[in-house]
Coordinates of C-alpha atoms in Angstrom, one line a residue:
V1 CA 20.1 55.1 -18.6
G2 CA 19.3 54.5 -15.0
Y3 CA 19.5 58.1 -14.4
S4 CA 16.6 58.9 -16.4
Q5 CA 14.3 56.2 -15.1
Q6 CA 11.4 57.2 -12.9
E7 CA 10.2 54.8 -9.9
G8 CA 6.7 53.8 -10.6
I9 CA 7.0 54.5 -14.3
D10 CA 10.1 52.7 -15.4
Y11 CA 10.5 50.2 -12.5
D12 CA 8.7 49.4 -9.4
E13 CA 11.7 48.5 -6.8
T14 CA 15.3 48.5 -6.7
F15 CA 17.5 45.8 -5.5
A16 CA 21.2 45.8 -4.3
P17 CA 22.7 42.4 -3.9
V18 CA 25.0 42.7 -0.5
A19 CA 26.0 40.0 1.7
R20 CA 25.3 39.9 5.2
I21 CA 28.4 40.6 7.6
E22 CA 27.9 37.2 9.1
A23 CA 28.2 35.4 5.9
I24 CA 31.3 37.4 5.1
C25 CA 33.1 36.7 8.6
L26 CA 32.2 33.0 8.1
L27 CA 33.7 33.0 4.5
L28 CA 36.9 34.5 5.9
E29 CA 37.1 32.5 9.1
Y30 CA 37.1 29.0 7.5
P31 CA 40.0 29.7 5.1
A32 CA 41.9 31.3 8.0
H33 CA 41.3 28.4 10.5
K34 CA 42.6 25.9 7.6
D35 CA 45.6 28.3 6.8
F36 CA 44.3 28.7 3.1
T37 CA 45.1 31.7 0.9
V38 CA 41.9 33.8 0.0
F39 CA 41.9 35.5 -3.5
Q40 CA 39.3 38.3 -4.5
M41 CA 38.2 39.2 -7.8
D42 CA 35.9 41.9 -9.2
V43 CA 33.7 41.1 -12.4
K44 CA 33.1 44.5 -13.7
T45 CA 30.9 43.1 -16.5
S46 CA 28.6 41.0 -14.4
F47 CA 25.5 43.3 -15.0
L48 CA 26.2 43.5 -18.5
N49 CA 25.8 39.9 -19.3
E50 CA 22.6 39.3 -17.4
I51 CA 19.4 38.7 -19.4
L52 CA 16.7 40.9 -18.3
K53 CA 13.6 39.4 -16.8
E54 CA 11.3 42.2 -18.0
E55 CA 10.8 44.2 -21.1
V56 CA 12.9 47.4 -21.0
Y57 CA 13.0 50.1 -24.1
V58 CA 15.7 52.8 -24.6
G59 CA 15.5 55.6 -26.9
Q60 CA 18.2 56.1 -29.4
P61 CA 21.3 58.1 -28.0
S62 CA 22.0 61.6 -29.2
G63 CA 24.4 61.4 -32.2
F64 CA 23.4 58.1 -33.3
V65 CA 19.8 58.9 -34.1
S66 CA 18.6 56.8 -37.4
K67 CA 17.7 59.3 -40.0
Q68 CA 15.2 56.7 -41.6
Y69 CA 13.6 56.0 -38.0
P70 CA 14.2 58.8 -36.0
D71 CA 11.0 57.9 -33.3
H72 CA 12.2 54.4 -33.1
V73 CA 13.1 52.6 -29.7
Y74 CA 14.9 49.7 -28.9
A75 CA 14.2 46.5 -26.7
L76 CA 17.2 45.6 -24.4
D77 CA 17.9 42.0 -24.3
K78 CA 20.5 42.4 -21.7
A79 CA 21.3 44.6 -18.9
L80 CA 23.1 48.0 -19.3
N81 CA 25.5 49.6 -16.8
G82 CA 23.4 51.9 -14.4
L83 CA 20.0 50.4 -15.4
K84 CA 18.0 49.9 -12.2
Q85 CA 16.8 46.4 -13.4
A86 CA 20.4 45.4 -13.8
P87 CA 21.1 44.1 -10.2
R88 CA 17.9 41.9 -10.4
A89 CA 18.7 40.2 -13.9

């Protein structure tokens, strides 16, 4: 989905939620000072559960085109993986 989007047509800007190095150092220094154990986790579906703030439409995927409505497009309610708008949702 995201690979076929064109800047200025399908989206205006992109956004990558990245923490500053100072925030990461602070986050690790405090538990080290207090002798706490630090755990890590990765939420692989975090972008998939976000509600989009703008209207996004997608075409029917090849192999799943409706014979009754071949020209229909679908409005997305939630973000898809790879969608340019996903990190901002």
